Coordinates of C-alpha atoms in Angstrom, one line a residue:
Chain V
M1 CA -0.1 0.1 0.1
I2 CA 1.0 3.6 -0.6
D3 CA 1.3 6.1 2.3
S4 CA 0.3 9.2 0.3
T5 CA 1.1 11.6 3.1
K6 CA 4.6 10.3 3.4
I7 CA 5.2 10.1 -0.3
R8 CA 3.9 13.6 -1.0
E9 CA 6.6 15.0 1.4
D10 CA 9.1 14.0 -1.4
F11 CA 7.5 16.3 -3.8
P12 CA 7.8 20.1 -2.7
I13 CA 5.8 21.2 -5.9
L14 CA 2.6 19.6 -4.6
H15 CA 2.5 21.7 -1.4
Q16 CA 1.5 25.0 -2.8
K17 CA -1.7 26.7 -3.6
I18 CA -2.9 27.8 -7.1
N19 CA -5.5 30.5 -7.2
G20 CA -6.0 30.0 -3.4
N21 CA -6.7 26.4 -3.8
P22 CA -4.6 23.3 -2.9
F23 CA -2.6 22.3 -6.2
V24 CA -3.8 19.3 -7.8
Y25 CA -1.5 17.9 -10.6
F26 CA -3.3 15.7 -13.0
D27 CA -1.2 16.0 -16.0
N28 CA 1.1 13.2 -15.4
A29 CA 0.8 11.6 -18.8
S30 CA 2.5 14.8 -20.0
T31 CA 5.2 14.8 -17.4
S32 CA 5.6 13.6 -13.7
Q33 CA 6.7 15.7 -10.9
K34 CA 10.2 15.1 -9.5
P35 CA 11.0 14.0 -6.0
K36 CA 13.7 15.9 -4.0
V37 CA 16.2 12.9 -4.3
V38 CA 16.2 13.3 -8.1
V39 CA 16.7 17.1 -8.0
E40 CA 19.4 16.7 -5.3
A41 CA 21.2 14.2 -7.3
I42 CA 21.4 16.5 -10.3
T43 CA 22.5 19.4 -8.0
D44 CA 25.1 17.2 -6.4
Y45 CA 26.6 16.3 -9.7
Y46 CA 26.9 20.0 -10.8
Y47 CA 28.1 21.0 -7.4
R48 CA 30.8 18.2 -6.7
Y49 CA 31.7 16.4 -9.8
N50 CA 30.7 18.0 -13.0
A51 CA 33.0 16.7 -15.7
N52 CA 32.7 14.8 -19.0
V53 CA 32.4 11.0 -18.9
H54 CA 34.8 8.4 -20.5
R55 CA 37.5 11.0 -21.1
G56 CA 39.1 12.8 -18.3
L57 CA 42.0 11.1 -16.4
Y58 CA 41.2 12.8 -13.2
K59 CA 39.2 12.3 -10.0
I60 CA 35.9 13.9 -10.9
S61 CA 35.8 12.5 -14.3
A62 CA 36.1 9.1 -12.9
M63 CA 33.2 10.0 -10.5
A64 CA 31.1 11.2 -13.2
T65 CA 31.8 8.2 -15.6
E66 CA 30.9 5.8 -12.7
A67 CA 27.7 7.6 -11.8
Y68 CA 26.7 7.7 -15.6
D69 CA 27.6 4.0 -16.2
N70 CA 25.8 3.2 -12.8
A71 CA 22.6 4.9 -14.0
R72 CA 22.6 2.8 -17.2
K73 CA 23.1 -0.4 -15.0
K74 CA 20.0 0.7 -12.8
V75 CA 17.9 1.2 -15.9
A76 CA 18.9 -2.1 -17.5
D77 CA 18.0 -3.9 -14.3
F78 CA 14.7 -2.0 -14.1
I79 CA 13.5 -3.3 -17.4
G80 CA 15.3 -6.8 -17.3
A81 CA 18.0 -5.8 -19.8
A82 CA 21.7 -5.9 -20.2
P83 CA 23.5 -2.5 -19.6
Q84 CA 25.1 -2.5 -23.2
E85 CA 21.5 -2.8 -24.7
V86 CA 20.4 0.4 -23.0
I87 CA 21.1 3.5 -25.0
F88 CA 20.7 7.0 -23.4
T89 CA 18.7 9.4 -25.7
S90 CA 16.9 12.6 -25.1
G91 CA 13.5 10.9 -24.8
T92 CA 11.0 8.5 -26.4
T93 CA 10.9 10.6 -29.5
A94 CA 14.7 10.6 -30.0
S95 CA 14.6 6.8 -29.4
I96 CA 12.1 6.2 -32.0
N97 CA 13.7 8.5 -34.5
L98 CA 17.0 6.5 -33.9
V99 CA 15.4 3.3 -34.8
A100 CA 13.8 4.8 -38.0
N101 CA 17.0 6.5 -39.1
S102 CA 19.4 3.6 -38.3
W103 CA 17.6 0.3 -38.4
G104 CA 14.8 1.7 -40.8
Q105 CA 17.1 3.4 -43.2
E106 CA 19.1 0.2 -43.6
N107 CA 16.4 -2.4 -43.7
L108 CA 13.3 -0.8 -45.3
K109 CA 12.7 -0.6 -49.1
E110 CA 10.1 0.4 -51.5
N111 CA 7.0 -1.7 -51.1
D112 CA 8.0 -3.0 -47.7
I113 CA 5.3 -2.7 -44.9
V114 CA 5.4 -0.9 -41.6
V115 CA 2.6 -1.6 -39.3
L116 CA 1.5 1.2 -36.8
S117 CA -1.9 1.9 -35.0
E118 CA -4.4 4.7 -35.0
M119 CA -3.7 5.3 -31.3
E120 CA -0.1 6.1 -31.8
H121 CA 1.5 9.3 -30.5
H122 CA 2.7 11.7 -33.3
S123 CA 6.2 10.6 -32.2
N124 CA 5.5 7.2 -33.4
I125 CA 3.9 8.2 -36.7
V126 CA 5.9 11.2 -38.0
P127 CA 9.3 9.6 -38.0
W128 CA 8.0 6.9 -40.2
H129 CA 6.2 9.4 -42.5
L130 CA 9.7 11.1 -42.9
L131 CA 11.3 7.9 -43.7
Q132 CA 8.6 6.8 -45.9
K133 CA 9.2 9.9 -48.1
R134 CA 12.8 8.7 -48.6
L135 CA 12.3 5.1 -49.0
G136 CA 8.7 4.5 -50.3
F137 CA 7.5 1.9 -48.0
K138 CA 3.9 1.3 -47.2
I139 CA 2.4 2.0 -43.7
H140 CA -0.6 -0.1 -42.5
F141 CA -2.7 1.1 -39.6
L142 CA -4.2 -1.2 -36.9
Q143 CA -7.6 0.2 -36.2
V144 CA -9.1 1.3 -32.7
D145 CA -12.4 0.0 -31.6
E146 CA -15.2 2.2 -30.2
D147 CA -14.2 1.3 -26.5
G148 CA -10.7 2.3 -27.3
S149 CA -9.0 -1.1 -27.5
L150 CA -6.9 -2.1 -30.5
Q151 CA -8.5 -4.1 -33.1
L152 CA -6.5 -7.3 -33.3
D153 CA -8.8 -9.6 -35.5
D154 CA -6.8 -8.5 -38.6
L155 CA -3.4 -8.2 -36.8
A156 CA -2.0 -11.4 -38.6
E157 CA -3.3 -10.2 -42.0
K158 CA -1.8 -6.7 -41.5
C159 CA 1.5 -8.3 -40.3
K160 CA 1.7 -10.5 -43.4
G161 CA 4.9 -9.3 -45.3
A162 CA 5.6 -6.5 -42.7
K163 CA 9.1 -5.7 -41.9
L164 CA 8.3 -3.7 -38.7
V165 CA 5.4 -3.4 -36.2
S166 CA 5.6 -0.2 -34.1
I167 CA 3.1 0.0 -31.4
T168 CA 2.4 1.9 -28.2
H169 CA 2.5 -0.1 -24.9
V170 CA -0.2 2.2 -23.4
S171 CA -2.2 4.8 -25.0
N172 CA -1.5 8.4 -23.9
T173 CA -5.0 9.5 -24.7
L174 CA -7.2 6.5 -24.1
G175 CA -5.4 4.8 -21.2
T176 CA -5.7 1.4 -23.1
V177 CA -3.0 -1.1 -22.2
N178 CA -2.2 -3.1 -25.3
P179 CA -1.4 -6.8 -25.3
V180 CA 2.0 -6.3 -26.4
E181 CA 3.1 -9.9 -25.9
E182 CA 0.4 -11.2 -28.2
I183 CA 1.3 -8.5 -30.8
V184 CA 5.0 -9.4 -30.6
K185 CA 4.2 -13.2 -31.2
T186 CA 2.1 -12.5 -34.3
A187 CA 4.5 -10.1 -35.6
H188 CA 7.5 -12.4 -35.1
A189 CA 5.6 -15.3 -36.7
N190 CA 5.4 -13.2 -39.8
G191 CA 9.0 -12.2 -39.7
A192 CA 8.6 -8.6 -38.6
K193 CA 10.6 -6.8 -35.9
V194 CA 8.7 -5.0 -33.1
L195 CA 9.3 -1.7 -31.5
I196 CA 7.2 -0.8 -28.5
D197 CA 6.7 2.8 -27.4
G198 CA 6.7 2.4 -23.5
A199 CA 6.5 6.0 -22.7
Q200 CA 3.1 5.7 -20.8
A201 CA 3.9 2.2 -19.5
V202 CA 7.3 2.2 -17.8
P203 CA 6.3 4.9 -15.2
H204 CA 3.3 2.9 -14.0
M205 CA 3.9 -0.9 -14.2
A206 CA 6.8 -3.3 -13.9
I207 CA 8.4 -3.9 -17.4
D208 CA 10.5 -6.8 -18.4
V209 CA 11.5 -6.4 -22.1
K210 CA 12.6 -9.9 -22.4
K211 CA 9.2 -11.2 -21.2
I212 CA 7.5 -8.9 -23.7
G213 CA 9.8 -10.4 -26.4
C214 CA 10.0 -7.2 -28.6
D215 CA 13.1 -6.1 -30.4
F216 CA 13.2 -2.4 -29.5
Y217 CA 11.5 -0.6 -26.4
A218 CA 11.6 3.2 -26.1
F219 CA 10.7 5.4 -23.1
S220 CA 11.2 8.8 -21.4
G221 CA 12.7 9.7 -18.1
H222 CA 10.6 12.8 -17.4
K223 CA 7.4 10.8 -17.1
M224 CA 8.8 8.6 -14.4
C225 CA 10.1 11.0 -11.9
G226 CA 13.4 11.7 -13.8
P227 CA 14.4 15.0 -15.4
T228 CA 13.5 16.2 -18.9
G229 CA 16.1 15.6 -21.6
V230 CA 16.8 11.9 -21.0
G231 CA 15.2 8.9 -22.4
I232 CA 16.0 5.3 -23.3
L233 CA 16.3 3.0 -26.3
W234 CA 16.4 -0.6 -25.5
G235 CA 17.3 -2.9 -28.3
R236 CA 18.4 -6.6 -28.6
E237 CA 22.1 -6.7 -28.6
Q238 CA 22.6 -8.5 -31.9
L239 CA 20.2 -6.1 -33.6
L240 CA 21.9 -3.0 -32.2
E241 CA 25.3 -4.5 -33.2
S242 CA 24.1 -5.0 -36.8
M243 CA 22.8 -1.2 -37.0
P244 CA 24.8 1.6 -38.3
P245 CA 25.2 4.6 -35.8
F246 CA 22.6 7.4 -36.3
L247 CA 24.5 10.4 -35.0
G248 CA 28.3 10.7 -35.7
G249 CA 30.7 12.6 -33.5
G250 CA 32.8 12.3 -30.4
S251 CA 32.6 9.3 -28.1
M252 CA 31.0 7.0 -30.7
I253 CA 34.1 6.3 -32.7
D254 CA 36.8 3.6 -32.5
E255 CA 39.2 5.2 -35.0
V256 CA 38.9 8.2 -37.4
H257 CA 40.9 8.3 -40.6
L258 CA 41.1 10.7 -43.6
D259 CA 38.6 8.5 -45.6
Y260 CA 36.8 6.5 -43.0
S261 CA 35.9 5.9 -39.4
T262 CA 35.2 2.9 -37.3
Y263 CA 32.8 2.8 -34.3
A264 CA 32.8 2.2 -30.8
Q265 CA 31.2 -0.9 -29.1
L266 CA 27.7 -0.8 -27.7
P267 CA 26.2 1.3 -26.1
N268 CA 28.7 4.0 -27.1
K269 CA 28.1 3.7 -30.8
F270 CA 24.8 5.3 -30.4
E271 CA 25.8 8.0 -27.9
A272 CA 27.6 10.7 -30.0
G273 CA 28.9 13.9 -28.4
T274 CA 28.8 14.9 -24.7
M275 CA 25.7 13.1 -23.3
N276 CA 22.9 14.3 -21.0
I277 CA 25.1 13.2 -18.0
A278 CA 23.2 15.0 -15.2
Q279 CA 20.0 13.8 -16.6
A280 CA 21.0 10.2 -16.8
I281 CA 22.3 10.3 -13.2
G282 CA 18.9 11.8 -12.2
L283 CA 17.1 9.0 -14.0
G284 CA 19.1 6.4 -12.2
V285 CA 18.1 7.8 -8.9
A286 CA 14.4 7.9 -10.1
V287 CA 14.6 4.4 -10.9
D288 CA 15.8 3.7 -7.3
Y289 CA 13.1 5.8 -6.0
L290 CA 10.2 4.0 -7.9
Q291 CA 11.7 0.6 -6.9
E292 CA 11.7 1.6 -3.4
I293 CA 7.9 2.4 -3.5
G294 CA 7.4 -0.8 -5.6
L295 CA 6.0 -0.8 -9.2
D296 CA 3.2 -3.1 -8.1
N297 CA 2.3 -0.8 -5.4
I298 CA 2.1 2.1 -7.8
T299 CA 0.0 0.1 -10.3
A300 CA -2.4 -0.9 -7.5
H301 CA -2.7 2.7 -6.1
E302 CA -3.4 4.2 -9.6
Q303 CA -6.0 1.5 -10.4
Q304 CA -7.8 2.6 -7.2
L305 CA -7.8 6.1 -8.4
T306 CA -8.9 5.3 -11.7
E307 CA -11.8 3.3 -10.5
V308 CA -12.8 6.0 -8.2
A309 CA -12.5 8.8 -10.8
L310 CA -14.5 6.9 -13.4
E311 CA -17.2 6.2 -10.8
K312 CA -17.5 9.8 -9.8
L313 CA -17.5 11.1 -13.5
K314 CA -20.6 9.0 -14.0
S315 CA -22.7 11.5 -12.0
L316 CA -21.4 14.4 -14.2
D317 CA -22.7 13.3 -17.5
V318 CA -19.4 13.3 -19.2
Q319 CA -18.4 11.1 -22.2
I320 CA -15.4 9.0 -21.5
I321 CA -13.2 8.4 -24.4
G322 CA -11.5 5.2 -24.0
N323 CA -13.2 2.5 -22.0
A324 CA -11.0 -0.4 -22.6
Q325 CA -11.0 -3.2 -20.0
N326 CA -7.3 -3.2 -19.4
R327 CA -6.5 0.5 -18.8
V328 CA -4.4 2.8 -16.7
G329 CA -5.1 6.2 -15.0
V330 CA -5.2 8.3 -18.1
I331 CA -8.9 9.5 -18.5
S332 CA -10.0 11.5 -21.6
F333 CA -13.4 12.9 -21.7
A334 CA -15.7 15.4 -23.4
M335 CA -18.6 17.4 -21.9
N336 CA -21.5 18.4 -24.1
R337 CA -20.9 21.7 -25.9
I338 CA -18.1 22.6 -23.5
H339 CA -14.7 23.0 -25.1
P340 CA -11.8 21.4 -23.3
H341 CA -9.8 24.8 -23.2
D342 CA -12.7 26.3 -21.2
I343 CA -12.8 23.3 -18.9
S344 CA -9.0 23.6 -18.4
T345 CA -9.1 27.3 -17.6
I346 CA -11.9 27.0 -15.0
L347 CA -10.2 23.9 -13.4
D348 CA -7.0 25.8 -13.2
H349 CA -8.8 28.5 -11.3
E350 CA -9.8 25.7 -8.9
G351 CA -6.1 24.7 -8.6
V352 CA -6.4 21.6 -10.8
A353 CA -4.0 21.1 -13.6
I354 CA -5.3 18.9 -16.4
R355 CA -4.6 18.7 -20.1
A356 CA -6.8 20.0 -22.9
G357 CA -6.0 19.4 -26.5
H358 CA -5.3 16.7 -29.1
H359 CA -2.6 15.0 -26.9
C360 CA -0.5 14.5 -30.1
T361 CA -3.1 11.9 -31.2
Q362 CA -4.9 13.6 -34.1
L363 CA -5.7 10.2 -35.6
L364 CA -7.7 9.4 -32.5
M365 CA -9.4 12.9 -32.4
R366 CA -10.7 12.2 -35.9
K367 CA -11.8 8.6 -35.1
F368 CA -13.8 9.7 -32.1
A369 CA -15.0 12.9 -34.0
V370 CA -13.8 15.3 -31.3
P371 CA -11.6 18.3 -32.0
A372 CA -9.9 17.9 -28.6
T373 CA -10.6 16.2 -25.2
T374 CA -9.9 16.9 -21.6
R375 CA -7.5 14.5 -20.0
A376 CA -6.8 13.8 -16.4
S377 CA -3.9 11.5 -15.7
F378 CA -2.7 10.2 -12.4
Y379 CA 0.5 9.2 -10.7
F380 CA 1.1 7.4 -7.4
Y381 CA 1.3 10.6 -5.4
N382 CA -2.3 11.5 -6.3
T383 CA -5.0 11.0 -3.7
I384 CA -8.9 10.4 -3.7
E385 CA -9.3 13.9 -2.0
E386 CA -7.7 15.4 -5.1
I387 CA -10.1 13.6 -7.2
D388 CA -13.0 15.1 -5.2
Q389 CA -11.5 18.5 -5.8
F390 CA -11.3 17.9 -9.5
V391 CA -14.9 16.6 -9.6
K392 CA -16.0 19.7 -7.7
G393 CA -14.2 21.9 -10.3
L394 CA -16.1 20.1 -13.0
Q395 CA -19.3 20.8 -11.3
K396 CA -18.4 24.5 -11.4
V397 CA -17.8 24.1 -15.1
K398 CA -21.2 22.7 -15.7
E399 CA -22.8 25.4 -13.7
M400 CA -21.1 28.1 -15.5
F401 CA -22.2 26.6 -18.8
R402 CA -25.6 25.8 -17.7
R403 CA -27.3 28.0 -20.4
V404 CA -25.3 26.6 -23.3
S405 CA -25.2 22.9 -22.6
Chain D
M1 CA -10.0 39.9 -13.6
S2 CA -12.0 37.0 -12.4
L3 CA -13.1 33.9 -14.2
R4 CA -16.7 35.4 -14.2
E5 CA -15.6 38.3 -16.1
L6 CA -13.7 36.2 -18.6
Y7 CA -16.9 34.2 -19.2
Q8 CA -19.3 37.0 -18.8
E9 CA -22.8 37.1 -20.1
I10 CA -21.9 38.7 -23.6
V11 CA -19.2 36.2 -24.3
M12 CA -21.5 33.3 -23.4
D13 CA -24.3 34.7 -25.5
H14 CA -21.9 34.8 -28.7
Y15 CA -20.9 31.3 -27.8
S16 CA -24.3 29.8 -27.4
D17 CA -25.8 31.8 -30.3
P18 CA -22.9 32.7 -32.8
R19 CA -23.7 35.5 -35.2
N20 CA -23.1 34.8 -38.9
F21 CA -22.3 31.2 -38.4
G22 CA -22.3 28.7 -41.3
K23 CA -21.2 28.7 -44.8
L24 CA -21.6 31.1 -47.7
E25 CA -22.5 30.0 -51.2
D26 CA -20.6 31.9 -53.9
A27 CA -18.0 33.3 -51.4
D28 CA -15.3 35.3 -53.0
Y29 CA -12.7 34.5 -50.4
H30 CA -12.4 31.6 -48.2
V31 CA -9.7 30.9 -45.6
H32 CA -9.2 28.0 -43.2
V33 CA -7.0 28.4 -40.2
N34 CA -6.3 26.1 -37.2
N35 CA -4.4 26.2 -34.0
P36 CA -2.1 23.1 -34.1
S37 CA -1.6 23.0 -30.4
C38 CA -5.2 22.3 -29.7
G39 CA -6.8 21.3 -33.0
D40 CA -9.3 24.2 -33.1
A41 CA -10.2 25.2 -36.7
I42 CA -12.2 28.1 -38.2
D43 CA -13.3 28.7 -41.9
L44 CA -14.0 32.3 -42.8
E45 CA -15.8 33.3 -45.9
V46 CA -16.7 36.7 -47.3
I47 CA -18.5 38.2 -50.3
V48 CA -17.2 41.5 -51.4
N49 CA -19.3 44.0 -53.3
S50 CA -18.0 47.4 -54.4
G51 CA -14.9 47.1 -52.2
K52 CA -17.1 46.4 -49.1
I53 CA -17.7 43.2 -47.0
E54 CA -21.3 42.4 -48.1
Q55 CA -21.6 39.2 -46.4
V56 CA -19.3 37.3 -44.0
K57 CA -19.7 33.9 -42.3
F58 CA -17.5 31.8 -40.1
D59 CA -17.7 28.1 -39.4
G60 CA -15.7 25.7 -37.2
H61 CA -15.2 24.6 -33.7
G62 CA -13.4 26.0 -30.7
C63 CA -13.6 27.2 -27.3
V64 CA -15.8 30.0 -25.9
L65 CA -13.1 32.6 -26.6
S66 CA -12.4 31.5 -30.1
Q67 CA -16.0 31.3 -31.0
A68 CA -17.2 34.5 -29.3
S69 CA -14.3 36.4 -30.8
A70 CA -15.0 35.1 -34.3
S71 CA -18.8 35.9 -33.9
M72 CA -18.1 39.6 -32.7
M73 CA -15.5 40.0 -35.5
T74 CA -18.1 39.1 -38.2
E75 CA -20.5 41.6 -36.7
I76 CA -18.0 44.6 -36.6
I77 CA -16.5 44.0 -40.1
Q78 CA -19.9 43.5 -41.8
G79 CA -20.6 46.3 -44.5
K80 CA -17.1 47.9 -44.0
D81 CA -14.6 48.6 -46.7
L82 CA -11.2 47.1 -47.1
A83 CA -9.3 50.0 -45.4
E84 CA -11.7 50.0 -42.4
V85 CA -11.5 46.3 -42.1
Q86 CA -7.7 46.6 -42.1
E87 CA -7.8 49.1 -39.4
I88 CA -10.1 47.0 -37.2
A89 CA -7.9 44.0 -37.6
D90 CA -4.7 46.2 -36.6
S91 CA -6.4 47.8 -33.8
F92 CA -7.6 44.5 -32.3
R93 CA -4.0 43.0 -32.7
S94 CA -2.7 46.1 -30.9
F95 CA -5.4 45.8 -28.3
I96 CA -4.8 42.1 -27.5
T97 CA -1.0 42.3 -27.6
G98 CA -0.7 45.7 -25.8
K99 CA 1.7 46.7 -28.5
G100 CA 0.9 49.5 -31.0
E101 CA -2.0 51.9 -31.2
V102 CA -5.7 51.2 -30.9
K103 CA -7.2 53.5 -33.5
I104 CA -10.7 52.6 -33.4
D105 CA -13.6 51.8 -30.9
L106 CA -13.6 48.0 -30.7
E107 CA -17.1 48.0 -29.1
D108 CA -17.9 44.7 -27.5
L109 CA -14.6 43.3 -28.5
E110 CA -13.1 45.4 -25.6
I111 CA -14.3 42.6 -23.2
F112 CA -11.4 40.6 -24.4
E113 CA -9.2 42.9 -22.4
G114 CA -9.1 40.3 -19.7
V115 CA -7.8 37.7 -21.9
K116 CA -4.3 39.1 -21.6
Q117 CA -4.2 37.8 -18.1
F118 CA -4.6 34.4 -19.4
P119 CA -1.7 34.3 -21.8
L120 CA -2.3 30.7 -22.9
R121 CA -5.7 31.8 -24.2
V122 CA -4.6 34.8 -26.2
K123 CA -4.2 32.4 -29.3
C124 CA -7.8 31.3 -28.9
A125 CA -9.2 34.8 -29.1
C126 CA -7.0 35.6 -32.1
L127 CA -7.8 32.4 -34.2
S128 CA -10.5 34.1 -36.4
W129 CA -8.4 37.3 -36.7
S130 CA -5.6 35.4 -38.2
A131 CA -8.1 34.1 -40.7
L132 CA -9.3 37.6 -41.4
R133 CA -5.8 38.7 -42.1
E134 CA -5.3 36.1 -44.5
I135 CA -8.4 37.2 -46.3
L136 CA -7.1 40.8 -46.3
K137 CA -3.9 39.6 -47.9
K138 CA -5.8 37.8 -50.5
M139 CA -7.9 40.7 -51.2
Q140 CA -4.9 43.0 -51.6
E141 CA -3.4 40.6 -54.2

């Protein structure tokens, strides 16, 4: 069980008033808040041992190198991987772009097939559109059912002849948890590689990439209590070995000659230039922090919040967009004739921060025929009292719009 | 500026009963604009006769501020000539950004004064106005 009062002490940002009301942060799918230990670890690096890694032959460079490598080990353990398979990037978007520009550029040809889904974040659509323009392959989309789950009846058919299936683990708009193991099996049976976008999954549930069985897994640090500017690409060692580097520069080389270069071993091959050292160290501490609370406890607490919120929303006559059986605490909804922007401004006035917009999933907005939705998304430090404040805010919205809705 | 003032009677009235809403047959000019950060979109159409805006209609979807602002805009530009419309558009921009001179009486549009205190919402109030600027550009070509 989660002791909310104790945990919330770790997050100074939560203890403030916004417009005279207790601050309620329900935009966790966008970015999470950071516990003191993470902020302190970053400060500590800059105050005590700020130096480049893998280079300086002096004390603090060795300290920085050790902390950076250690962070990689922590992340690797966290997702059931080996350290050399864990590449630091700037975030999920960069991770997916890396796969597209390295593996994709090398392996995709005209008339090949890449399978995506309608519930992908733009960061798992646009990199493929960009590459498609260069290489001319086809993109097939798995469709989304009315309840927000992925249509898998035609999965095998869509995977036929596909080279890559790139799918989100958890929808950032609908909250749907996709059956990634099943998708991987079908994709592999058809000879396709699988990339999973885990940005919305890793912060909220225990992940074992080997158990999922995929080939690539991408996620961001800032949604899991880590700082912005750091993310991970995990890839199977053999696969990463076979791929050309994406960015060229310092640190990623073995030898540089007038007419050619050779490249470093994994993971350095994919980490060109001075990396996000402070952020990587911060992410390592975030991983420790999450593990101390326990991922299973986090999942259970958020499930409880989600159930309570969905129940309370029923009384408000809102349309929930995304009602899949297997879901997380990301709740998108629409209110009759009330625009999400207006809901957001009024809730902000009540101290409640939620998201209004298309959530970088315009395909879903079109599918559900809404221009935008309002989205509340929870993390382990949120409480039932906060849900009450949120619901009270929505009642104010309704009252204000009484004459139009 | 309170929330009540932002969502005051006249704004809500234009939202629930937008003026000049819909499509024009035989429009001389048609512009579609959207706000990529939220997905809101507005279509603006005008019929010009003897250099004046004879008819104007807007269509689309958006929040209270974008819809009310569009509705009021169509009212104020109706029947005006190109130079006058340009002056109204410039004045509204000066008014909402706080930069430049507001040369004319913006009438009901002055209630958008309060939007300045909600910086993230300024874009909403300006969506239809960017469509109008596009139309003015086309008219001058």
